[in-house]
mmCIF file of C-alpha atoms in Angstrom:
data_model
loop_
_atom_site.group_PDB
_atom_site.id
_atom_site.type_symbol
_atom_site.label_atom_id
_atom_site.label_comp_id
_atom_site.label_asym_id
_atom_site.label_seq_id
_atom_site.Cartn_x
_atom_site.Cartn_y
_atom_site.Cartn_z
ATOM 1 C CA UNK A 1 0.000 0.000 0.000
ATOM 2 C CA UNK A 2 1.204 3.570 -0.745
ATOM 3 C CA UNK A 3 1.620 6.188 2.179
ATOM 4 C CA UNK A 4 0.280 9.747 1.644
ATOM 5 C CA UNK A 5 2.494 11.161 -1.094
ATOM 6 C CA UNK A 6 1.361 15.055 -0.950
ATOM 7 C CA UNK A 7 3.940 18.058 -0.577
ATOM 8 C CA UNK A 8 6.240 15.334 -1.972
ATOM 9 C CA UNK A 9 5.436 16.136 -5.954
ATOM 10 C CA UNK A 10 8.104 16.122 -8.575
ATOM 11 C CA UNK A 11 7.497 17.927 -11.875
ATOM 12 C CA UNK A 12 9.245 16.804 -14.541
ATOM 13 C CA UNK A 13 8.971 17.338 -17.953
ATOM 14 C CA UNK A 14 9.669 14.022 -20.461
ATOM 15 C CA UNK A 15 10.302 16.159 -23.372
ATOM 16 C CA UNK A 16 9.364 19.577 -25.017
ATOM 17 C CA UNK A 17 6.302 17.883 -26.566
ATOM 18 C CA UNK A 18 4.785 16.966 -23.212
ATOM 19 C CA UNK A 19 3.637 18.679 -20.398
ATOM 20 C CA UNK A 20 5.143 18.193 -16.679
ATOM 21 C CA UNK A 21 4.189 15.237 -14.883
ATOM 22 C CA UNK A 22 3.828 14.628 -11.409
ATOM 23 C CA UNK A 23 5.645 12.073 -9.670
ATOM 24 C CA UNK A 24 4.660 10.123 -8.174
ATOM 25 C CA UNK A 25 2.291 8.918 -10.546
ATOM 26 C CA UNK A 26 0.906 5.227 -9.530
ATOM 27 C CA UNK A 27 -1.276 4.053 -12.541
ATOM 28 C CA UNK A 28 -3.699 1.221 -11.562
ATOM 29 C CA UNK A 29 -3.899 -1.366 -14.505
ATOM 30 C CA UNK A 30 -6.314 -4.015 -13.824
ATOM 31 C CA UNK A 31 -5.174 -7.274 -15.938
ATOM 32 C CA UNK A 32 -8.075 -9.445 -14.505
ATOM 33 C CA UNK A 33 -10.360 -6.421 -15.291
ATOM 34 C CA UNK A 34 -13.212 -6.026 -13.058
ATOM 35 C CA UNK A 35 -12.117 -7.979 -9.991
ATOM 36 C CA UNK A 36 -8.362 -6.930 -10.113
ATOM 37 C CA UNK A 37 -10.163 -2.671 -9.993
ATOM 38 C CA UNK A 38 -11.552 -3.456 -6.690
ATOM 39 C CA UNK A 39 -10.322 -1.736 -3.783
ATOM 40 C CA UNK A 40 -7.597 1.069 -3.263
ATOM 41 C CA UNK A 41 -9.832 3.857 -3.116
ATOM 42 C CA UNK A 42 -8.994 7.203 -1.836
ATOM 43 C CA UNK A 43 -9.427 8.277 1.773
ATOM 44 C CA UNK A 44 -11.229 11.991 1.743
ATOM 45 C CA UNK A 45 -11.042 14.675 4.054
ATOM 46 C CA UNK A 46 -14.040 16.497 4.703
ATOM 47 C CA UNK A 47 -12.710 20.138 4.951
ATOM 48 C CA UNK A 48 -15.917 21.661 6.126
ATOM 49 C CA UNK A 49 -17.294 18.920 8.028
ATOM 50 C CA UNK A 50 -14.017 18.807 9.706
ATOM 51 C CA UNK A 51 -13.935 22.312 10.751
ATOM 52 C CA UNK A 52 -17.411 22.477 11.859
ATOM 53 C CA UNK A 53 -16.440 19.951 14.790
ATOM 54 C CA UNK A 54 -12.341 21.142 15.349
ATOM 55 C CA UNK A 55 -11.227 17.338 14.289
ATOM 56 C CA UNK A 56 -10.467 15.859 11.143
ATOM 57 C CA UNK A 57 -13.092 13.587 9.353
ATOM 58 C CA UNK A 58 -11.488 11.415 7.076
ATOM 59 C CA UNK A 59 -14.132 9.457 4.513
ATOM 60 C CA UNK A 60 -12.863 5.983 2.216
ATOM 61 C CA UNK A 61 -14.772 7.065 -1.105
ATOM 62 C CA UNK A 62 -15.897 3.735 -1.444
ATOM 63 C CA UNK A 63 -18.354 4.782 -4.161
ATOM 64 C CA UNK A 64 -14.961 4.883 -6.291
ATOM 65 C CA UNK A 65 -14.993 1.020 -6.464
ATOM 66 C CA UNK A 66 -15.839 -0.407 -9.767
ATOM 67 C CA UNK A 67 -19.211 -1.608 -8.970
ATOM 68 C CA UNK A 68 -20.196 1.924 -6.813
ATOM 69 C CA UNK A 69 -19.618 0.718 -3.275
ATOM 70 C CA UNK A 70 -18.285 -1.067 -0.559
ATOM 71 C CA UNK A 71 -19.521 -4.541 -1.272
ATOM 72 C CA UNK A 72 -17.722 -4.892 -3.913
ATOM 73 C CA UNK A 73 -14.657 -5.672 -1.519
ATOM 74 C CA UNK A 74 -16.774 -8.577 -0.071
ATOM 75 C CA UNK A 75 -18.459 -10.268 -3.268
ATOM 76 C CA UNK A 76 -14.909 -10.335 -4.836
ATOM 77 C CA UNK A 77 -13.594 -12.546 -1.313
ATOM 78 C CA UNK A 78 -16.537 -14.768 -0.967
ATOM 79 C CA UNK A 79 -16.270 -15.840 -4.542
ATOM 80 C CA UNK A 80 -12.670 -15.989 -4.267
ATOM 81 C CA UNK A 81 -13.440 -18.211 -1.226
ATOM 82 C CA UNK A 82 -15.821 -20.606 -2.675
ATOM 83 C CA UNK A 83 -13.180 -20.876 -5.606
ATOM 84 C CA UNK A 84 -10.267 -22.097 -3.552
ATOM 85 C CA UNK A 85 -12.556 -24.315 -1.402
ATOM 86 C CA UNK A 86 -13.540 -26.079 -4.931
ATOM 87 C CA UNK A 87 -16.700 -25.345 -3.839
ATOM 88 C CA UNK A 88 -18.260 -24.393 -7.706
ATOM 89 C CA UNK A 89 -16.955 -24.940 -11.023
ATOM 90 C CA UNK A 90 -17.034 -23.106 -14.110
ATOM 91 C CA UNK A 91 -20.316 -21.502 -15.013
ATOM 92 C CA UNK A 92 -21.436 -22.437 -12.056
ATOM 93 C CA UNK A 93 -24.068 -20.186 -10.125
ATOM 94 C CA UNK A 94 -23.695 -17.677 -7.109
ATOM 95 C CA UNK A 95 -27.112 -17.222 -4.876
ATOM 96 C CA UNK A 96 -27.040 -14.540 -1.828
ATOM 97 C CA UNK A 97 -29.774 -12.861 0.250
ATOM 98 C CA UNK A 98 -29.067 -9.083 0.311
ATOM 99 C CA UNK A 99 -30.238 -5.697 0.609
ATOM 100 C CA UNK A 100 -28.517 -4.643 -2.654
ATOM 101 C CA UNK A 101 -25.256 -3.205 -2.877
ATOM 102 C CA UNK A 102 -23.487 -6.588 -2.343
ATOM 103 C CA UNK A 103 -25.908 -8.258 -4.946
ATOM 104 C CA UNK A 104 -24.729 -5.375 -7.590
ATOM 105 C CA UNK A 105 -21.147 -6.345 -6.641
ATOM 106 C CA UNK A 106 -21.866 -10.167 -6.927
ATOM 107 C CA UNK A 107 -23.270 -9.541 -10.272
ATOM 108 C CA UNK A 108 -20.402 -7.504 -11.421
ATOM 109 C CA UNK A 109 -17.912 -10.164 -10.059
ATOM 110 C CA UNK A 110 -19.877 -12.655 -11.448
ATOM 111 C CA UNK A 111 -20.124 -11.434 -14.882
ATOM 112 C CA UNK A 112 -16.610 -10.853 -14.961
ATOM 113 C CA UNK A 113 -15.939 -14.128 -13.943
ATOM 114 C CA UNK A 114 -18.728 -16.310 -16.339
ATOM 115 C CA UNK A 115 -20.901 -17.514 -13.546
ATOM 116 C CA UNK A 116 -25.096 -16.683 -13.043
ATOM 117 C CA UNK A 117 -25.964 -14.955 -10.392
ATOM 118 C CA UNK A 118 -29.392 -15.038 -8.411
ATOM 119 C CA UNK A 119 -30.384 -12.521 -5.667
ATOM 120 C CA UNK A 120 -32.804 -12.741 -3.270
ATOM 121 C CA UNK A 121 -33.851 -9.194 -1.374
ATOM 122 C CA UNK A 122 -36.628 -7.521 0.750
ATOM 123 C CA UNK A 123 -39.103 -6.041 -1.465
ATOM 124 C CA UNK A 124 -38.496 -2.956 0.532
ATOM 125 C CA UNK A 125 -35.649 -2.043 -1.208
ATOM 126 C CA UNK A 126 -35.159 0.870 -3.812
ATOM 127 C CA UNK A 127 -36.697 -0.045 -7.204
ATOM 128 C CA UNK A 128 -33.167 1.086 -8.628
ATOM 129 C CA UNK A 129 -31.276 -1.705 -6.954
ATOM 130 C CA UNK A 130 -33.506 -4.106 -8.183
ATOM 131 C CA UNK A 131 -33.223 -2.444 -11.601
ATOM 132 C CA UNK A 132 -29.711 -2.054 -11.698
ATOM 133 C CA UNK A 133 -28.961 -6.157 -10.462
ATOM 134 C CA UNK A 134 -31.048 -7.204 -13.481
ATOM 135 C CA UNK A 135 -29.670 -4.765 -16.060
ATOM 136 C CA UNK A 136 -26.455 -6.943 -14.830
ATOM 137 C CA UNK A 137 -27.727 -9.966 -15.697
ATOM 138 C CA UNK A 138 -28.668 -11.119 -12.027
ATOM 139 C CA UNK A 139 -31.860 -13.460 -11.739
ATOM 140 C CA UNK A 140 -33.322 -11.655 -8.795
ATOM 141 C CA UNK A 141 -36.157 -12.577 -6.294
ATOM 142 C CA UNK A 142 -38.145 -9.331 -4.370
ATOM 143 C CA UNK A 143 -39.484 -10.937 -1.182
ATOM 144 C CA UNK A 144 -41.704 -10.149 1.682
ATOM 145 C CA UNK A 145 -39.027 -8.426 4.375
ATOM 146 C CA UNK A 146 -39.511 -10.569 7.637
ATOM 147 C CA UNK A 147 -37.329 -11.165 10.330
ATOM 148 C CA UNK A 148 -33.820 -13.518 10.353
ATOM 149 C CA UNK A 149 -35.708 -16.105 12.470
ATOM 150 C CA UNK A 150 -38.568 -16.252 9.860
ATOM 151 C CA UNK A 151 -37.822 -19.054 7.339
ATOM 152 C CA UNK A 152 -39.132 -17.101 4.932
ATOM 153 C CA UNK A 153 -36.289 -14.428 5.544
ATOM 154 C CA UNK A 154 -34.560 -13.489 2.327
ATOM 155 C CA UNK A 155 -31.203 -15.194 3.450
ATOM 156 C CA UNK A 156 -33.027 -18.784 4.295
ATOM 157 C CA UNK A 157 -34.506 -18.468 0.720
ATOM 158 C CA UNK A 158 -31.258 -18.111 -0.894
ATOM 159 C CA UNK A 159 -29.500 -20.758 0.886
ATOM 160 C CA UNK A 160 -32.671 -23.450 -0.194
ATOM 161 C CA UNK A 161 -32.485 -21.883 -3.623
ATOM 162 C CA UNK A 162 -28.432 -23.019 -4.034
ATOM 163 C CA UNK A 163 -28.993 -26.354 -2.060
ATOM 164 C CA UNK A 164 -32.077 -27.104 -5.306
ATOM 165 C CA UNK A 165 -28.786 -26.559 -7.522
ATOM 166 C CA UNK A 166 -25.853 -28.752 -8.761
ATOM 167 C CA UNK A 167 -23.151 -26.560 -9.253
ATOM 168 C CA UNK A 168 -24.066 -23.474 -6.861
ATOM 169 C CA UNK A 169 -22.892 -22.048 -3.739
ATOM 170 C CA UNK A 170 -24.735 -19.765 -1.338
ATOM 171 C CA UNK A 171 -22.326 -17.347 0.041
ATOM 172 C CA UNK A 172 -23.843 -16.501 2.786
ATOM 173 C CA UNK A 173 -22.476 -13.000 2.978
ATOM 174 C CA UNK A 174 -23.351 -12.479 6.890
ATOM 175 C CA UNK A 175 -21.874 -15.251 8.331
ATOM 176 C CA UNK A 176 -19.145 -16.322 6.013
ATOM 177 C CA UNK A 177 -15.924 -14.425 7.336
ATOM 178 C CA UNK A 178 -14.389 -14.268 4.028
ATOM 179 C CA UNK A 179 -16.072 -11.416 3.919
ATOM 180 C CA UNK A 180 -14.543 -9.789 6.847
ATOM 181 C CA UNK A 181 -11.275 -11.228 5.766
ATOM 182 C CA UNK A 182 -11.486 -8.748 2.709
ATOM 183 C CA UNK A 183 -11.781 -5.558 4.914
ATOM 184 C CA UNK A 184 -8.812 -6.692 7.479
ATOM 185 C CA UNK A 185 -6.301 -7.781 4.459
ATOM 186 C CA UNK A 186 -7.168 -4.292 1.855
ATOM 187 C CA UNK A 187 -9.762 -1.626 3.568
ATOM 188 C CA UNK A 188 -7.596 -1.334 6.774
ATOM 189 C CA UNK A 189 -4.132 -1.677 5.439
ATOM 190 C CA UNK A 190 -5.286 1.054 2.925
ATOM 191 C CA UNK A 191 -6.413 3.523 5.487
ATOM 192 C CA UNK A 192 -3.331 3.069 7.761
ATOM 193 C CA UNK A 193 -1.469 3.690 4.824
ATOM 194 C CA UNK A 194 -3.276 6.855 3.713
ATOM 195 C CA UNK A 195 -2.859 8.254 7.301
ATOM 196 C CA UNK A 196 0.752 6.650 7.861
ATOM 197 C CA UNK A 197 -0.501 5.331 10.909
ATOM 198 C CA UNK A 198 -2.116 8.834 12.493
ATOM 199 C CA UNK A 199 -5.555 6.961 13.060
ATOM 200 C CA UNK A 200 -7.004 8.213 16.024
ATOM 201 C CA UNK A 201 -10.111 6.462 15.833
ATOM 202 C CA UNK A 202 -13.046 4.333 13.829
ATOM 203 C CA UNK A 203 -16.485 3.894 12.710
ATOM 204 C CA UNK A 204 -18.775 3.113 10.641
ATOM 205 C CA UNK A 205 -22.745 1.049 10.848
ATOM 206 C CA UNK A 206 -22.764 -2.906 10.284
ATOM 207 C CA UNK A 207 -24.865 -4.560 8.107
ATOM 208 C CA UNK A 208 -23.099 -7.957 8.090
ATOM 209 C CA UNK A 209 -20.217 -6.357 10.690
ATOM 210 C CA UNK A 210 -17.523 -7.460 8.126
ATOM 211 C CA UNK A 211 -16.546 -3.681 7.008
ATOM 212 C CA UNK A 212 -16.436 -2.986 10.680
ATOM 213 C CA UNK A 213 -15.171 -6.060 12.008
ATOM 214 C CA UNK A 214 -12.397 -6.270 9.267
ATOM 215 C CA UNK A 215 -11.118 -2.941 9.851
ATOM 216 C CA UNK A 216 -11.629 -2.765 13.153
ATOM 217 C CA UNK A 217 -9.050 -6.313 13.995
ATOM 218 C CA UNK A 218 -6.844 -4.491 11.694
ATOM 219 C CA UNK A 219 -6.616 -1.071 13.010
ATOM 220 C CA UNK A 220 -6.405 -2.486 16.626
ATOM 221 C CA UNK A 221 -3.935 -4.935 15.900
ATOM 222 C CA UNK A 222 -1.576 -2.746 14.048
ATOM 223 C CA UNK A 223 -1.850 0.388 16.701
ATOM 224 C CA UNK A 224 -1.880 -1.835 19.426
ATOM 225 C CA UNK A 225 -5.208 -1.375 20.457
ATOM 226 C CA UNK A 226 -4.458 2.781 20.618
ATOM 227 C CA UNK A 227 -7.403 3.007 17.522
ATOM 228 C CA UNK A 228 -10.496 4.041 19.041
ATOM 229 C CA UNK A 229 -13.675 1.540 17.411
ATOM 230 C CA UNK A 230 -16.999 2.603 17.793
ATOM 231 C CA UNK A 231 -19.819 0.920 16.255
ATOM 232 C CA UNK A 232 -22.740 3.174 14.878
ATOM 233 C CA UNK A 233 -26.072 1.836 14.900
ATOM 234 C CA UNK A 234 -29.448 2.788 12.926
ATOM 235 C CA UNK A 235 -32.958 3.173 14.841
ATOM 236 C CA UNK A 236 -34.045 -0.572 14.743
ATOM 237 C CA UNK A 237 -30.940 -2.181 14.939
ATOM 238 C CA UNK A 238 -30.175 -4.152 18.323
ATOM 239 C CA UNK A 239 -26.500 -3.461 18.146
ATOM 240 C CA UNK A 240 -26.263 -0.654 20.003
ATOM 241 C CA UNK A 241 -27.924 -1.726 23.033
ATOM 242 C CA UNK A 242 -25.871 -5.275 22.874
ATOM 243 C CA UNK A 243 -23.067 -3.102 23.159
ATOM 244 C CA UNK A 244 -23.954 -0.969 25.884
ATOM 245 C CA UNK A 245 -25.240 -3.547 27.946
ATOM 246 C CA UNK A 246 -22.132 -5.465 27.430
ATOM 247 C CA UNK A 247 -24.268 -8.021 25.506
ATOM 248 C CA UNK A 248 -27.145 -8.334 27.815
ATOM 249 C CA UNK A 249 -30.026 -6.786 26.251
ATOM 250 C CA UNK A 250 -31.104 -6.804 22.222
ATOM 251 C CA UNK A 251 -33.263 -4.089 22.041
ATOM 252 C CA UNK A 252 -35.080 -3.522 19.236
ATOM 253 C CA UNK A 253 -37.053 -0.161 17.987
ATOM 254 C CA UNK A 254 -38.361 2.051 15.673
ATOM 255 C CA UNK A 255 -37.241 1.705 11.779
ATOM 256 C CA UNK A 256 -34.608 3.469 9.442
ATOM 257 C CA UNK A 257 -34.865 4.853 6.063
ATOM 258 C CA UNK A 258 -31.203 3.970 5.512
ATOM 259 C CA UNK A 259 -30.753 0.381 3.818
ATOM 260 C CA UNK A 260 -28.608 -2.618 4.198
ATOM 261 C CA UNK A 261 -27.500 -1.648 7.491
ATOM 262 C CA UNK A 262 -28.492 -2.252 11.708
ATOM 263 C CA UNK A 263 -28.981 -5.833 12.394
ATOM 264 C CA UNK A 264 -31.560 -8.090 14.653
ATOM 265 C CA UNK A 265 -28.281 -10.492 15.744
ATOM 266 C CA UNK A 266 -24.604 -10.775 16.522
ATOM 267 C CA UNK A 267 -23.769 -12.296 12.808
ATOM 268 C CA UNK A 268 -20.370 -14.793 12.636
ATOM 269 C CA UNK A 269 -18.299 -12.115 11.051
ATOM 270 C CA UNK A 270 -18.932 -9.368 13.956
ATOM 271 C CA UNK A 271 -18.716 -12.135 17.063
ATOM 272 C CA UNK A 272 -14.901 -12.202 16.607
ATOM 273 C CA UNK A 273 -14.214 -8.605 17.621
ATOM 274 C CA UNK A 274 -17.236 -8.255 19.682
ATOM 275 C CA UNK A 275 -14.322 -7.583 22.500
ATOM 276 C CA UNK A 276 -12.443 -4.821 20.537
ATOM 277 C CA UNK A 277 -15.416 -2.313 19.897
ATOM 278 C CA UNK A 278 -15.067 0.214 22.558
ATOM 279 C CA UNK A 279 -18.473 2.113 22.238
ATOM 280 C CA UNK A 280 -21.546 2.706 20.231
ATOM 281 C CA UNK A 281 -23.047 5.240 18.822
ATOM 282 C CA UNK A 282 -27.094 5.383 17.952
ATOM 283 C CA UNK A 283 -27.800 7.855 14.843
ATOM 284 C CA UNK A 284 -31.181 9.531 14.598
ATOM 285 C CA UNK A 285 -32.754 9.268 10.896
ATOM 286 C CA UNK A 286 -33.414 13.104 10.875
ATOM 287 C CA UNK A 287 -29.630 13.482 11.505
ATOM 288 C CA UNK A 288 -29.227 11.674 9.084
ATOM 289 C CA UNK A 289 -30.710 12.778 6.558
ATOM 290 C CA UNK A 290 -29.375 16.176 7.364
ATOM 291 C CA UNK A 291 -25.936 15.103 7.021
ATOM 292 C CA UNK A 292 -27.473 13.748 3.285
ATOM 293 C CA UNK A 293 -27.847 17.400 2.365
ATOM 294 C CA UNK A 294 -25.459 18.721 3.896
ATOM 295 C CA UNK A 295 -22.645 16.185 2.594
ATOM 296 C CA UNK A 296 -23.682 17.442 -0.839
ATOM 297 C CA UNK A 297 -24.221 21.402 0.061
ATOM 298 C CA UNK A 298 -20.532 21.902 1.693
ATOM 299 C CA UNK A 299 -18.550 18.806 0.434
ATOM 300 C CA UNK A 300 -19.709 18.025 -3.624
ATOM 301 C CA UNK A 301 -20.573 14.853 -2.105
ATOM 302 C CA UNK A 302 -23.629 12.614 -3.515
ATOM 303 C CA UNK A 303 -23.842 10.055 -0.902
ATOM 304 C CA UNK A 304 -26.970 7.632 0.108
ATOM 305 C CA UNK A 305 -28.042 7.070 3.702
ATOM 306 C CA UNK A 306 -25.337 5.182 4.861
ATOM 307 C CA UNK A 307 -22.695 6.999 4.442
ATOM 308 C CA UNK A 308 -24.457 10.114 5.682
ATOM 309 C CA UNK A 309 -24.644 8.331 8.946
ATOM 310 C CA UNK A 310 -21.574 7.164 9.138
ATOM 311 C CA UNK A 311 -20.244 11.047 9.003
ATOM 312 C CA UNK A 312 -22.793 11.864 11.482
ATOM 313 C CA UNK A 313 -21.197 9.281 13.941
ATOM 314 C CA UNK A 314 -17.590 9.841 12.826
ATOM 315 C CA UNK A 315 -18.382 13.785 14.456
ATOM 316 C CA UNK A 316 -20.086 12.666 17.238
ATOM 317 C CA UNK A 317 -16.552 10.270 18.351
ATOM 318 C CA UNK A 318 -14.519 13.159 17.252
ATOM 319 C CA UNK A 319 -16.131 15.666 20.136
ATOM 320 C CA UNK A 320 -14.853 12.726 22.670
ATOM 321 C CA UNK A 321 -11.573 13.249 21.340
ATOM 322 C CA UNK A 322 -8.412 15.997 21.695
ATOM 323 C CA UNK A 323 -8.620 18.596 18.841
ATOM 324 C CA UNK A 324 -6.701 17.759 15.360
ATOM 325 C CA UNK A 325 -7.634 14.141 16.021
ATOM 326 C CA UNK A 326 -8.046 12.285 13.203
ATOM 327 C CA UNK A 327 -11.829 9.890 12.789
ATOM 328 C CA UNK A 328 -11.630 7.704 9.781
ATOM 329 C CA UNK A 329 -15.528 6.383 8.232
ATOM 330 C CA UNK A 330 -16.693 5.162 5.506
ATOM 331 C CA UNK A 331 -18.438 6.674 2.561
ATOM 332 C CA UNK A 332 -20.215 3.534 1.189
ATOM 333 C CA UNK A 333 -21.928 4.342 -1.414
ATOM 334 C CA UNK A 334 -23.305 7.139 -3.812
ATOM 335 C CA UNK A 335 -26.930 8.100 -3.685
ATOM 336 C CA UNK A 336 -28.006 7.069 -7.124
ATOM 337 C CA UNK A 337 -29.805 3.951 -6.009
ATOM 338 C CA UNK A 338 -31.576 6.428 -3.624
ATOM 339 C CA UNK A 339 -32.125 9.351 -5.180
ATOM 340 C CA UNK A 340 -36.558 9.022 -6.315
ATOM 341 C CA UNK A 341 -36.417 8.634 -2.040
ATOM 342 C CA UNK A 342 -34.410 10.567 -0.322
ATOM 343 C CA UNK A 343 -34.567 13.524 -2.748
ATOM 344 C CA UNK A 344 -38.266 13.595 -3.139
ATOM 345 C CA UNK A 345 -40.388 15.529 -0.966
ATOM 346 C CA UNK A 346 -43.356 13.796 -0.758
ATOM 347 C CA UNK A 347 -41.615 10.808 0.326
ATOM 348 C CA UNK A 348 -39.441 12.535 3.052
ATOM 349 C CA UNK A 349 -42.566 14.164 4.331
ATOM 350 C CA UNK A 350 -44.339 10.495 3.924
ATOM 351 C CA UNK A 351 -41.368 9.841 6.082
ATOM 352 C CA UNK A 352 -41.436 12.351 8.798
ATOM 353 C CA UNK A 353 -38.092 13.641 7.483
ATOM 354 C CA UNK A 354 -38.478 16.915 5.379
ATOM 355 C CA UNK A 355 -38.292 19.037 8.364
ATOM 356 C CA UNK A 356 -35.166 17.710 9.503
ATOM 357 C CA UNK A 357 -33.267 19.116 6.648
ATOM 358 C CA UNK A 358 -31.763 22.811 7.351
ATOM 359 C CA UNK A 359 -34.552 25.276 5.178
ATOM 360 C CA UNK A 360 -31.446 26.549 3.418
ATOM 361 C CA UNK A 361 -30.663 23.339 1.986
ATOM 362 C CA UNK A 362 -34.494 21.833 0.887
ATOM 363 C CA UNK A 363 -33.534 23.361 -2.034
ATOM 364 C CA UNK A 364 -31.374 20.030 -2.825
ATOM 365 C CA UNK A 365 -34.996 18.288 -2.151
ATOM 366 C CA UNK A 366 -36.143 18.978 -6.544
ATOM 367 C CA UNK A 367 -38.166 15.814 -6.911
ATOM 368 C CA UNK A 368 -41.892 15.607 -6.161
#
């Protein structure tokens, strides 16, 4: 991985011909094309953000991948995974349960890689996601949303829909740790890198804990446990209170207009750094939707609900820390899939969540 090169530019000029060039200059060149692209993505500082609460908020721009967010890192490592574990074969097929963005990266990977994907999802999700997975060739399966212990829960419906095929693997996205395996060998090492080791502290929201998991046994391991990790939770997620109560209480509440993220269970790839997390945060949606807004107002950014919260809880740790500390998120994914929601107003004020967005920036809000 490459440490933070700036102030250190060289400008050279090949010839009379060509114009300077600034070294150094790492191309990426992808010879396995899609797969090979994955990963490496920059690490943004929020300027304004950053000032507004006196530390610095650094972002991974995760919507940089090649398949537009994070999940890309884990679809690449569980098919990687099945692979080495001879566990499917040449045009073979790939079935998951998901709330989107690690379907699209399946797909992708998939594609790339000549097997057929299937995708089983809550119904809930944005039309766009459902669009997008079978513009990519994806068989996909809209299902009632119901809870984990239902067996009609998206993820049981997957796994019965590989075991009906010869030549098909469920990967299982929540509970196989391949997945978390991909975040602790290339998203941590990256942002260490970036920050040549000034990484004060952590977070980020778990869907299937492997982003935060991943990085988190990385970060800690590397710093010697001197990286602060703080989980961030969603309203309806039960993560927050299991952490607070030191994993007494799974309380449950209320619903979030962010998707793919807050979970009803302690999934295999969080359990193993359960120990490490050192608080939680809970996010409000209202905040979060503010930070939407605001994310694209004072920072160009065009991010969906996730990583709008995920800025909203990187501030909140940064107030618990010394000034010019540095809190490191993630930005996981853009807000196309989103956009006929969370930049509509009659569905934010379906939603309760119109007024929560500073008058000065409803302006932002230009779909009906």
């Amino acid at each position: 991985m490459l440490s933070r090169v700036s102030k250190r530019f060289i400008s050279i000029s090949l010839n009379k011909q060509q114009p300077p060039v600034s070294l150094p200059f790492i191309p990426l060149v992808s010879e396995s094309g899609f797969p090979g692209a994955i990963g490496n993505t920059p690490l943004l500082r929020l300027p304004n953000i950053s000032k507004s609460v006196g530390r610095n908020i650094y972002a991974k721009a995760e919507f940089m991948n090649p398949g537009g967010s994070i999940k890309d890192r884990a679809a690449l490592y569980v098919i990687e995974d099945a692979e080495k574990k001879g566990l499917i074969k040449a045009g073979g097929t790939i079935v998951e349960g998901t709330a989107g963005n690690t379907g699209i990266g399946l797909a992708h990977v998939c594609r790339a890689k000549g097997y057929k994907c299937v995708i089983y999802m809550p119904n809930t999700q944005s039309k766009t996601k459902i669009e997008t997975l079978r513009l990519l060739g994806a068989e996909v399966h809209p299902v009632p949303a119901v809870a984990f212990t239902d067996p009609e829960n998206y993820n049981h419906q997957a796994k019965r829909h590989a075991e009906r095929l010869d030549n098909a693997v469920w990967t299982n996205q929540f509970d196989n740790i391949a997945n978390r395996q991909a975040h602790i060998e290339t998203t941590g090492p990256e942002i260490w890198a970036q920050l040549d080791g000034k990484v004060d502290a952590f977070t980020c929201s778990t869907g299937t804990g492997g982003t935060f998991a991943g990085v988190t046994r990385y970060l800690k391991t590397i710093s010697n446990g001197q990286v602060k990790a703080v989980l961030a939770d969603p309203p309806g997620s039960v993560l927050y209170s299991y952490i607070k109560s030191d994993g007494k209480e799974m309380i449950r509440g209320g619903s979030s207009f962010t998707e793919g993220i807050g979970q009803g269970r302690v999934t295999d790839n969080l359990q193993p750094d359960i120990e490490l997390i050192d608080d939680a945060v809970k996010i409000p949606d209202e905040d979060s939707i503010a930070m939407v807004y605001r994310l694209l107002d004072e920072e160009g950014l065009y991010l969906g609900g996730t990583g709008a919260l995920n800025v909203v809880a990187a501030c909140e740790v940064a107030k618990t820390l010394p000034e010019g500390s540095n809190v490191v998120t993630i930005l996981a994914d853009s807000a196309h899939k989103y956009v006929d929601r969370i930049f509509s107003k009659t569905w934010l004020q379906e939603k309760n969540l119109y007024d929560a967005i500073p008058d000065n920036l409803k302006k932002y809000a230009v779909l009906d």
